[in-house]
N, C-alpha and C. Protein backbone atom coordinates (compact mmCIF):
# COMPACT_ATOMS: atom_id res chain seq x y z
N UNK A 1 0.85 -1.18 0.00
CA UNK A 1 0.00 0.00 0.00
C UNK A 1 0.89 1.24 0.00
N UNK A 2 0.53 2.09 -0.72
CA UNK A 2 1.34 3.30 -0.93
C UNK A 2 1.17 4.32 0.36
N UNK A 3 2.53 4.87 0.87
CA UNK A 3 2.26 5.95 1.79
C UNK A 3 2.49 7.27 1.53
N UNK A 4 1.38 7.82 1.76
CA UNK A 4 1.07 9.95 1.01
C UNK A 4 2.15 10.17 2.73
N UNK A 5 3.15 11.32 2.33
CA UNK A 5 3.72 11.88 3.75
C UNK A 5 3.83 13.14 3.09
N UNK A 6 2.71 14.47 3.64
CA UNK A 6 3.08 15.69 2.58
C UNK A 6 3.38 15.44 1.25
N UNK A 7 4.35 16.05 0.36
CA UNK A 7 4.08 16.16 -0.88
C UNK A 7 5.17 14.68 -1.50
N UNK A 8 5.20 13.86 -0.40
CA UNK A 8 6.19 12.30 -0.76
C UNK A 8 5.18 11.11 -1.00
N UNK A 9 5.33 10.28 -1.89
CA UNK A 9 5.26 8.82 -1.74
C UNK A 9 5.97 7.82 -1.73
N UNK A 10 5.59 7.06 -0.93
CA UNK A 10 6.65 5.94 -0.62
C UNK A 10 6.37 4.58 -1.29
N UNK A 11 6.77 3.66 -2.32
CA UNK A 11 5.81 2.33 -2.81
C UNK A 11 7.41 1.69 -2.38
N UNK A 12 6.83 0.00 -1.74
CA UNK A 12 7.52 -0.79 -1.71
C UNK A 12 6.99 -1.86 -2.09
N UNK A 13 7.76 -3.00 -3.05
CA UNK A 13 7.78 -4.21 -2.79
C UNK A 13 8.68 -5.49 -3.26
N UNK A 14 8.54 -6.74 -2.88
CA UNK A 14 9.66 -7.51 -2.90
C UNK A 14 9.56 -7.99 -4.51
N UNK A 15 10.58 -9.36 -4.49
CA UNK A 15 10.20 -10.06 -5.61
C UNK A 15 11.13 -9.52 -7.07
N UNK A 16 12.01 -8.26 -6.66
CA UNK A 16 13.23 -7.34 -7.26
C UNK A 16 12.41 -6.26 -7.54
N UNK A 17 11.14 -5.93 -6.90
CA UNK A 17 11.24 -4.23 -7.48
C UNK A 17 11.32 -3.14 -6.51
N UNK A 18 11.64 -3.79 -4.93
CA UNK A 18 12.54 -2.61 -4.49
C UNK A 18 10.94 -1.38 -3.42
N UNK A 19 12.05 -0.06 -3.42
CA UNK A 19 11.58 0.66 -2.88
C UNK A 19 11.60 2.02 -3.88
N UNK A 20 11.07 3.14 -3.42
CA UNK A 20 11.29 4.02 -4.03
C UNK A 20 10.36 5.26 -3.52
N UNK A 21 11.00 6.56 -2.59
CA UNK A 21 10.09 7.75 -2.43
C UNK A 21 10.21 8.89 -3.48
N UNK A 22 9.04 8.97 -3.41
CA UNK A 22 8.38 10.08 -5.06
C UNK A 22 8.34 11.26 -4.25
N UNK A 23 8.59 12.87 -4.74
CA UNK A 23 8.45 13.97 -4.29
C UNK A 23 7.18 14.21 -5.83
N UNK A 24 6.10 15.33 -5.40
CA UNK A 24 5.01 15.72 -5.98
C UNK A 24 4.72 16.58 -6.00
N UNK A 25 5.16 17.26 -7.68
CA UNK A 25 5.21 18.38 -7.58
C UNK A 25 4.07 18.81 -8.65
N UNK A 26 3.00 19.66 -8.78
CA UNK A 26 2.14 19.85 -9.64
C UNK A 26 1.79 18.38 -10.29
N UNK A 27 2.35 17.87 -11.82
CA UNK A 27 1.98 17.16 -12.35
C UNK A 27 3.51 15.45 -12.02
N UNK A 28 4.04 16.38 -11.50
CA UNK A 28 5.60 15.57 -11.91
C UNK A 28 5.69 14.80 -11.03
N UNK A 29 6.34 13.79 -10.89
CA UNK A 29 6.98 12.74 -9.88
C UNK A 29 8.27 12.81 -9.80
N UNK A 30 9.46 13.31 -8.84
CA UNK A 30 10.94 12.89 -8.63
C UNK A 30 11.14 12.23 -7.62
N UNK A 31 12.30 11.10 -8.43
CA UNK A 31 12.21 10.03 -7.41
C UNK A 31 13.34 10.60 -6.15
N UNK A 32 12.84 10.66 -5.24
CA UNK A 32 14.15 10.89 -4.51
C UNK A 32 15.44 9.88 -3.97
N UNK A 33 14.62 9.14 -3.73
CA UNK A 33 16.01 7.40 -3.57
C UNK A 33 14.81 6.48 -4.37
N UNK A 34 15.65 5.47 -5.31
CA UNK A 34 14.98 4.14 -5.14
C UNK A 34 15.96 2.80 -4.67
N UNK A 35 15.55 1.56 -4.41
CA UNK A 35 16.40 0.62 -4.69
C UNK A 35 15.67 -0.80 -3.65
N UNK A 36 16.75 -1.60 -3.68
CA UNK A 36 16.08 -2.93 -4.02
C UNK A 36 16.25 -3.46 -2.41
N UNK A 37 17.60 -2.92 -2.10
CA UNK A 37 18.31 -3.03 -1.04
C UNK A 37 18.05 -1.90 0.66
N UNK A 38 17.06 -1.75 0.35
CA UNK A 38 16.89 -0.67 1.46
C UNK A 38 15.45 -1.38 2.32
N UNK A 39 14.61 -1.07 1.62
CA UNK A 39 12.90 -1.43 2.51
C UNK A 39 11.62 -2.23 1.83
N UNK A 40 11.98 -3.61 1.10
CA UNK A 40 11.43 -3.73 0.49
C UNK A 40 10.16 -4.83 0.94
N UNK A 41 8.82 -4.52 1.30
CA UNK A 41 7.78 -5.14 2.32
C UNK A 41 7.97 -6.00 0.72
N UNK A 42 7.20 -7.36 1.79
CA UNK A 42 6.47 -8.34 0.88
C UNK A 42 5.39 -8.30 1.29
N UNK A 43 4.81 -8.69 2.47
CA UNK A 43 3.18 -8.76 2.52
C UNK A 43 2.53 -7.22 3.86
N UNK A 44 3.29 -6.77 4.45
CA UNK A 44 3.33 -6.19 5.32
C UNK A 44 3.74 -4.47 4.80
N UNK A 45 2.77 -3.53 4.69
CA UNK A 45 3.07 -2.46 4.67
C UNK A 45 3.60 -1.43 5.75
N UNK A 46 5.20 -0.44 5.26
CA UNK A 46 5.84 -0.07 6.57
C UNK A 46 4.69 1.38 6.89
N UNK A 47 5.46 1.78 8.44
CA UNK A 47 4.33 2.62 8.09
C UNK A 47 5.57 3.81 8.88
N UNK A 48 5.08 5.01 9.42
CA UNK A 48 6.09 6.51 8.91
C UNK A 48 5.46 6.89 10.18
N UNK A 49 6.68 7.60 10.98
CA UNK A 49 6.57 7.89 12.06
C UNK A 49 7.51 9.39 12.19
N UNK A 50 7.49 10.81 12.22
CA UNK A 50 8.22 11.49 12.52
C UNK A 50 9.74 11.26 11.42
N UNK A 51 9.17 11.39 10.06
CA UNK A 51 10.53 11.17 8.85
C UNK A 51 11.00 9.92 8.66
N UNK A 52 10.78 8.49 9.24
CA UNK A 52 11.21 7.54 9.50
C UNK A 52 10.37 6.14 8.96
N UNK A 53 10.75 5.20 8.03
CA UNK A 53 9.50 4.41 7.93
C UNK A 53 10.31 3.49 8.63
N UNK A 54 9.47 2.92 9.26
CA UNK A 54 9.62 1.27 10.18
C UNK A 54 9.03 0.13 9.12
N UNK A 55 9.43 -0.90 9.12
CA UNK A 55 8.81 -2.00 8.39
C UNK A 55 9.86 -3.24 7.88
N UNK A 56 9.11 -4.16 7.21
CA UNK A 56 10.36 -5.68 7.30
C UNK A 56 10.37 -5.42 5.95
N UNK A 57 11.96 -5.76 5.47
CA UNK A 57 12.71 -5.96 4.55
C UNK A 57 12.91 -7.45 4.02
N UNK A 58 12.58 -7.64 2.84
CA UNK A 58 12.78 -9.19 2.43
C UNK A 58 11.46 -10.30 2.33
N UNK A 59 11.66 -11.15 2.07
CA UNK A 59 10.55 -11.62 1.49
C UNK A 59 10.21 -13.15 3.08
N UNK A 60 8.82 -12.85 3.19
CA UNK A 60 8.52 -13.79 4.00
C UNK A 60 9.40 -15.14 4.56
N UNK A 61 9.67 -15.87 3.26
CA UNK A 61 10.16 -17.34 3.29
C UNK A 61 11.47 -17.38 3.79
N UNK A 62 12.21 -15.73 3.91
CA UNK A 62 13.39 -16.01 3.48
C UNK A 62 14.16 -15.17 5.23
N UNK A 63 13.15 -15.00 6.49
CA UNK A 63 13.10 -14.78 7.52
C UNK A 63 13.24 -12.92 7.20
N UNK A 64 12.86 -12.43 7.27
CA UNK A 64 13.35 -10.66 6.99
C UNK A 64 14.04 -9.98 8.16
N UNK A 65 14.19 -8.54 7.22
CA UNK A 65 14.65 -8.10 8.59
C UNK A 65 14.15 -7.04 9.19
N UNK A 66 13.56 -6.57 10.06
CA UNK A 66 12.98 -5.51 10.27
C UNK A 66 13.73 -4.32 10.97
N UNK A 67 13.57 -2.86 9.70
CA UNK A 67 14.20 -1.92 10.00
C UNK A 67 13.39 -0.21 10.38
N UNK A 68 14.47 0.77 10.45
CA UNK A 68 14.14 1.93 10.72
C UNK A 68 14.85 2.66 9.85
N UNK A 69 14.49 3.20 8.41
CA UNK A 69 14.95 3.44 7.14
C UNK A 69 14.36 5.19 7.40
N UNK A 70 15.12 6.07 7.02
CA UNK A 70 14.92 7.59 6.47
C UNK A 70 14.08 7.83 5.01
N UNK A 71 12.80 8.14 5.51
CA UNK A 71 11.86 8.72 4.28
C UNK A 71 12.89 9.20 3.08
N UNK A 72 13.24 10.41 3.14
CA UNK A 72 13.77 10.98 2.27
C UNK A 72 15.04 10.55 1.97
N UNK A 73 15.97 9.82 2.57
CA UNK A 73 17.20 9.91 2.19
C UNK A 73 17.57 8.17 0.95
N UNK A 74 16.51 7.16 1.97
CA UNK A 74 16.51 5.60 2.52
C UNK A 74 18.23 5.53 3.13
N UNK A 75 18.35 6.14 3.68
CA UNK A 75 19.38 5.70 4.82
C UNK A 75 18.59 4.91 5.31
N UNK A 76 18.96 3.49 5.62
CA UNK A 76 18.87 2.48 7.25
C UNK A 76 19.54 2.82 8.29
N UNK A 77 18.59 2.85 9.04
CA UNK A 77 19.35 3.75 10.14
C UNK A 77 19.89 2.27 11.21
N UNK A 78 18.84 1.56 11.69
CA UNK A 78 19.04 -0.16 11.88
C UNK A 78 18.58 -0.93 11.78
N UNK A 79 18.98 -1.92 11.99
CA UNK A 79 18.43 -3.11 11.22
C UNK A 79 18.24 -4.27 12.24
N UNK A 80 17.36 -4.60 12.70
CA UNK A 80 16.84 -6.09 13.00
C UNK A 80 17.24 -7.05 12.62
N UNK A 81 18.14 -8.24 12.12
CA UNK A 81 18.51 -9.00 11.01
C UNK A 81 17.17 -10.49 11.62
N UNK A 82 17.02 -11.32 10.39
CA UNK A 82 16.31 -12.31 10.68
C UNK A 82 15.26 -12.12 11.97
N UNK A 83 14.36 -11.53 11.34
CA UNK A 83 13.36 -10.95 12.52
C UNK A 83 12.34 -12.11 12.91
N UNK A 84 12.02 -12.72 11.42
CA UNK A 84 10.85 -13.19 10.95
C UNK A 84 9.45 -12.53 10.37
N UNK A 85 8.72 -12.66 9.45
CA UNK A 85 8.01 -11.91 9.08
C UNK A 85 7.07 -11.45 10.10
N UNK A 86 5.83 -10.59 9.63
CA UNK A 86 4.24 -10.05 10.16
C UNK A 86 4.05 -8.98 10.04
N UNK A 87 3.51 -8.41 11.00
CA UNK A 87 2.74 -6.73 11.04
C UNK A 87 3.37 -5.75 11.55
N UNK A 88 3.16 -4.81 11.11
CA UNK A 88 3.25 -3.48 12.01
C UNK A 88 2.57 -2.47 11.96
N UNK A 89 1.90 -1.80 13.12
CA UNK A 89 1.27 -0.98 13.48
C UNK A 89 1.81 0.13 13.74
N UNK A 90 1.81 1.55 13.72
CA UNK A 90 1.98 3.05 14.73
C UNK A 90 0.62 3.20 15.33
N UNK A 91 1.02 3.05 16.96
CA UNK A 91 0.19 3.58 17.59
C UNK A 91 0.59 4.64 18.32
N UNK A 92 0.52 5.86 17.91
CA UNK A 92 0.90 7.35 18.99
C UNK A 92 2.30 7.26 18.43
N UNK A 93 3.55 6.80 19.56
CA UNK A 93 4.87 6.60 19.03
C UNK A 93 5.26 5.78 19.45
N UNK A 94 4.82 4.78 19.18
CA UNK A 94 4.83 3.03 19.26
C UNK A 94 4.76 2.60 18.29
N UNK A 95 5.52 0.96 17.84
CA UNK A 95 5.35 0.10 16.96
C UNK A 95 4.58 -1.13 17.62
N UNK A 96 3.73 -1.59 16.84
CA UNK A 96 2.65 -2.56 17.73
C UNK A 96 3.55 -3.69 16.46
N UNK A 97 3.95 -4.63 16.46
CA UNK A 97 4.59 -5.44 15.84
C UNK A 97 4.28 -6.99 16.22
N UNK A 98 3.27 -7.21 15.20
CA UNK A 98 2.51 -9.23 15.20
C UNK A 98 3.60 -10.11 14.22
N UNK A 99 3.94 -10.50 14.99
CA UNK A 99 5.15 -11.37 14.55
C UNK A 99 4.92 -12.83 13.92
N UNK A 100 5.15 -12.84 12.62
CA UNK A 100 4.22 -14.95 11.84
C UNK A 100 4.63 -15.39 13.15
N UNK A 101 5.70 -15.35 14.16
CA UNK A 101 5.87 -16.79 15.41
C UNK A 101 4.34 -16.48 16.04
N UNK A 102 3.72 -15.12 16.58
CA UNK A 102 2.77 -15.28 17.05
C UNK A 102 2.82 -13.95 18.68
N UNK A 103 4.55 -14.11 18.28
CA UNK A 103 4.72 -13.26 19.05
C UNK A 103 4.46 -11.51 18.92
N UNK A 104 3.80 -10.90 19.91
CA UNK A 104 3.50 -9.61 19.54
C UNK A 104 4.36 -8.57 20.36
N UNK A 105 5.21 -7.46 19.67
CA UNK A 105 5.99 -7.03 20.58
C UNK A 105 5.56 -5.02 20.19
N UNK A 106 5.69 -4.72 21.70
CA UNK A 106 5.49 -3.44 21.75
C UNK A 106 7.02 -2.82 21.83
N UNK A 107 7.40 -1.61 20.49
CA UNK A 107 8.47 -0.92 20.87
C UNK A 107 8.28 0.66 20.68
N UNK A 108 9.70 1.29 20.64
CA UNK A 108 9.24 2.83 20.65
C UNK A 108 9.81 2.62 19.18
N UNK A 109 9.24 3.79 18.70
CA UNK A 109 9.57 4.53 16.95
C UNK A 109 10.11 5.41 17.15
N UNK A 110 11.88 4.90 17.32
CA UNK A 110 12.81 5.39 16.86
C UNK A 110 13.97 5.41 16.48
N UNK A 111 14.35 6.23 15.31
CA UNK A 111 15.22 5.78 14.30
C UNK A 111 17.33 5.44 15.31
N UNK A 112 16.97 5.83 16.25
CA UNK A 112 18.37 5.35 17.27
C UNK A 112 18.69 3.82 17.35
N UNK A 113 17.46 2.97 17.52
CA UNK A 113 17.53 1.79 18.02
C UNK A 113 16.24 1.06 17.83
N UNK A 114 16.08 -0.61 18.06
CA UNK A 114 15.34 -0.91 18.29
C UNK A 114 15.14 -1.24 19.80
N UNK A 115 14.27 -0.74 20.34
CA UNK A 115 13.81 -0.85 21.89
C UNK A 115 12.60 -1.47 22.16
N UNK A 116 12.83 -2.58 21.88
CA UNK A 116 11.05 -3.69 23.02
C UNK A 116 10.88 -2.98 24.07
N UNK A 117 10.09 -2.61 24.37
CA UNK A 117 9.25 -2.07 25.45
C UNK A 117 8.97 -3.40 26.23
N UNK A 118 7.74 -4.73 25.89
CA UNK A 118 7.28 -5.60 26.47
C UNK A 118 6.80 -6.52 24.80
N UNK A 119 6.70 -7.69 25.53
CA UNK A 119 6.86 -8.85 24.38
C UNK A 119 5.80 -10.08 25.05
N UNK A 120 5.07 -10.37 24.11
CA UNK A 120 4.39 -11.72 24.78
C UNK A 120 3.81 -12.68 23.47
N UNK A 121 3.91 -13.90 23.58
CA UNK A 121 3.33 -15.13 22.96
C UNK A 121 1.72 -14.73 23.08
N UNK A 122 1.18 -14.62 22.04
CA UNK A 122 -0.18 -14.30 22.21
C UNK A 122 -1.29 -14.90 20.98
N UNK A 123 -0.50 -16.20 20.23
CA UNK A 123 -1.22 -17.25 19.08
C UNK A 123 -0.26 -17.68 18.67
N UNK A 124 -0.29 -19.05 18.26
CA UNK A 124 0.48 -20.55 17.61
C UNK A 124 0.51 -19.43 16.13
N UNK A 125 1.63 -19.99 15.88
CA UNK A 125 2.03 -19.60 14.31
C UNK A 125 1.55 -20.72 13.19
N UNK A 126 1.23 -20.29 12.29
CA UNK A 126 1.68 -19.00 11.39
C UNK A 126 0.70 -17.86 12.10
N UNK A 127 0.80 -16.40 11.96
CA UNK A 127 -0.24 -15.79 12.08
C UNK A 127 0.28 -14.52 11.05
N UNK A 128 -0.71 -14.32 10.23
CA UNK A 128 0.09 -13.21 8.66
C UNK A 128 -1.35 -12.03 8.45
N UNK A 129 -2.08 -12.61 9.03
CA UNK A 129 -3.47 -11.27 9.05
C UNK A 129 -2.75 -10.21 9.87
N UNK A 130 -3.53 -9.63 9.76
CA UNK A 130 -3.18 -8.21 10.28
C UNK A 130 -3.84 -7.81 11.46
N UNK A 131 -3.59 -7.48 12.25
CA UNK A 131 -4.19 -7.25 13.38
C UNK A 131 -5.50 -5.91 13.21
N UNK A 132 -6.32 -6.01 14.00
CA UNK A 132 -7.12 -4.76 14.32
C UNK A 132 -7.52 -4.21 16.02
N UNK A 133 -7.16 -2.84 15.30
CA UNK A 133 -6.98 -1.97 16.85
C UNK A 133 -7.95 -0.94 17.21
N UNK A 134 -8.74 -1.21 17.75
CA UNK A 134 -10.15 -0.39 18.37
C UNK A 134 -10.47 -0.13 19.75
N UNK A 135 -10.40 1.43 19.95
CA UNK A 135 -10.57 1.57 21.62
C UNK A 135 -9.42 0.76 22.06
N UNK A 136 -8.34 0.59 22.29
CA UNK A 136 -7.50 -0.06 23.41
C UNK A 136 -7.63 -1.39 23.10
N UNK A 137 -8.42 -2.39 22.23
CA UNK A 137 -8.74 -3.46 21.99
C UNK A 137 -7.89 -3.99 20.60
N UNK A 138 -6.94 -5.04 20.95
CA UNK A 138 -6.08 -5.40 19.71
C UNK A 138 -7.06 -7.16 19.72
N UNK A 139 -7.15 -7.10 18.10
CA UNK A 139 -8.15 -8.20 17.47
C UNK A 139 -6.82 -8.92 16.47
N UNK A 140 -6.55 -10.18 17.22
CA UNK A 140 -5.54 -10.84 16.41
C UNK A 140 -5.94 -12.17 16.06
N UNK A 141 -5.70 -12.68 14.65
CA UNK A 141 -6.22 -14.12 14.67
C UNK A 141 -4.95 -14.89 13.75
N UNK A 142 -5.24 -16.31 14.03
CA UNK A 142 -3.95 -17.19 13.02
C UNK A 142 -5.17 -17.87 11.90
N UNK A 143 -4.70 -19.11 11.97
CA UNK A 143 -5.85 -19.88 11.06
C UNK A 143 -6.75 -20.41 11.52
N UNK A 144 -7.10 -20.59 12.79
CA UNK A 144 -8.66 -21.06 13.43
C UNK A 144 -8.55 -20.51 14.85
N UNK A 145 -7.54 -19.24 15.33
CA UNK A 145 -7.84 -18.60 16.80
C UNK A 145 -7.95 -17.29 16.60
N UNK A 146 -9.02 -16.44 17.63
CA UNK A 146 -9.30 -15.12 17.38
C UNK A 146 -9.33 -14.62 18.91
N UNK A 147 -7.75 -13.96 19.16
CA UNK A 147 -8.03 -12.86 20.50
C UNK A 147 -8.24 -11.72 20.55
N UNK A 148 -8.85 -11.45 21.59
CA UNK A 148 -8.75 -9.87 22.14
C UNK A 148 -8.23 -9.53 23.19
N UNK A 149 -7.35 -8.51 22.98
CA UNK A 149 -6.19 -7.93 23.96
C UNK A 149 -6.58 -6.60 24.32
N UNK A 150 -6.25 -6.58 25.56
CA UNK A 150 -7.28 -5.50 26.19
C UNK A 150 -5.72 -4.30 26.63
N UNK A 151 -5.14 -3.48 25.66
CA UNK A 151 -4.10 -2.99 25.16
C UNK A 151 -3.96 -1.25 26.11
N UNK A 152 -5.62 -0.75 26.90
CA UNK A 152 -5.90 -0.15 27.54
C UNK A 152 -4.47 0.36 28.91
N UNK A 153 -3.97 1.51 28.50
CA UNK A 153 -3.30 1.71 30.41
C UNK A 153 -3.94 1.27 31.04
């Protein structure tokens, strides 16, 4: 899924076609970085936090890695290596991150480090849906389990 940030777009995806942010100007598109090697989602769209997209690099099968890449520049700022695939969320300035193990981990969004906040086993793997987040209520399911996480201070 494509991300609008002001007058930028961001399209990623695997499979060799890479990444690439567009500046938009009247009718024109300039690319500002592209490439293959920087942020390239396979099933999981990254999402943009304060200049910064968060999201997994690499293709499902092949374990990814999940990073903290510069909108405008695609500097990687770091890198996660062999994360394993799934989701990611921004909530406020949080990454809500559903992991295929099943594991769901809360961190902060930012481009210094990756920082887990708190981490918990919360469904048998595979799990590749996407989570949904309503009122404080996270709705996660695999292939025949459906929780609700009560995500509330």
């Amino acid at each position: 899924t494509p991300l609008i940030i002001d007058d930028l777009i961001f399209l990623s995806a695997t499979y060799g076609t890479g990444a690439v942010t567009l500046r938009v100007s009247g009718n024109e598109l300039t690319p500002l970085w592209a490439s293959d090697d920087v942020m390239s989602n396979h099933y999981a769209t990254s999402v943009y936090h304060d200049g910064y997209l968060y999201g997994y690099h690499g293709r499902q099968e092949f374990n990814p890695s999940f990073r903290a890449v510069e909108l405008r520049t695609g500097t990687v700022r770091w890198s996660e290596d062999r994360f394993h695939a799934g989701t990611v969320t921004l909530v406020g300035d949080r990454l809500l991150i559903l992991r295929e193990t099943g594991e769901l981990i809360l961190a902060e969004a930012s481009p210094d480090r990756f920082r887990p906040i708190a981490r918990a086993q919360v469904l048998d793997p595979p799990v590749r849906a996407y989570p949904g987040l309503a009122n404080g209520y996270l709705y996660a399911r695999n292939e025949d389990t459906l929780v609700c996480l009560d995500l509330r201070p």
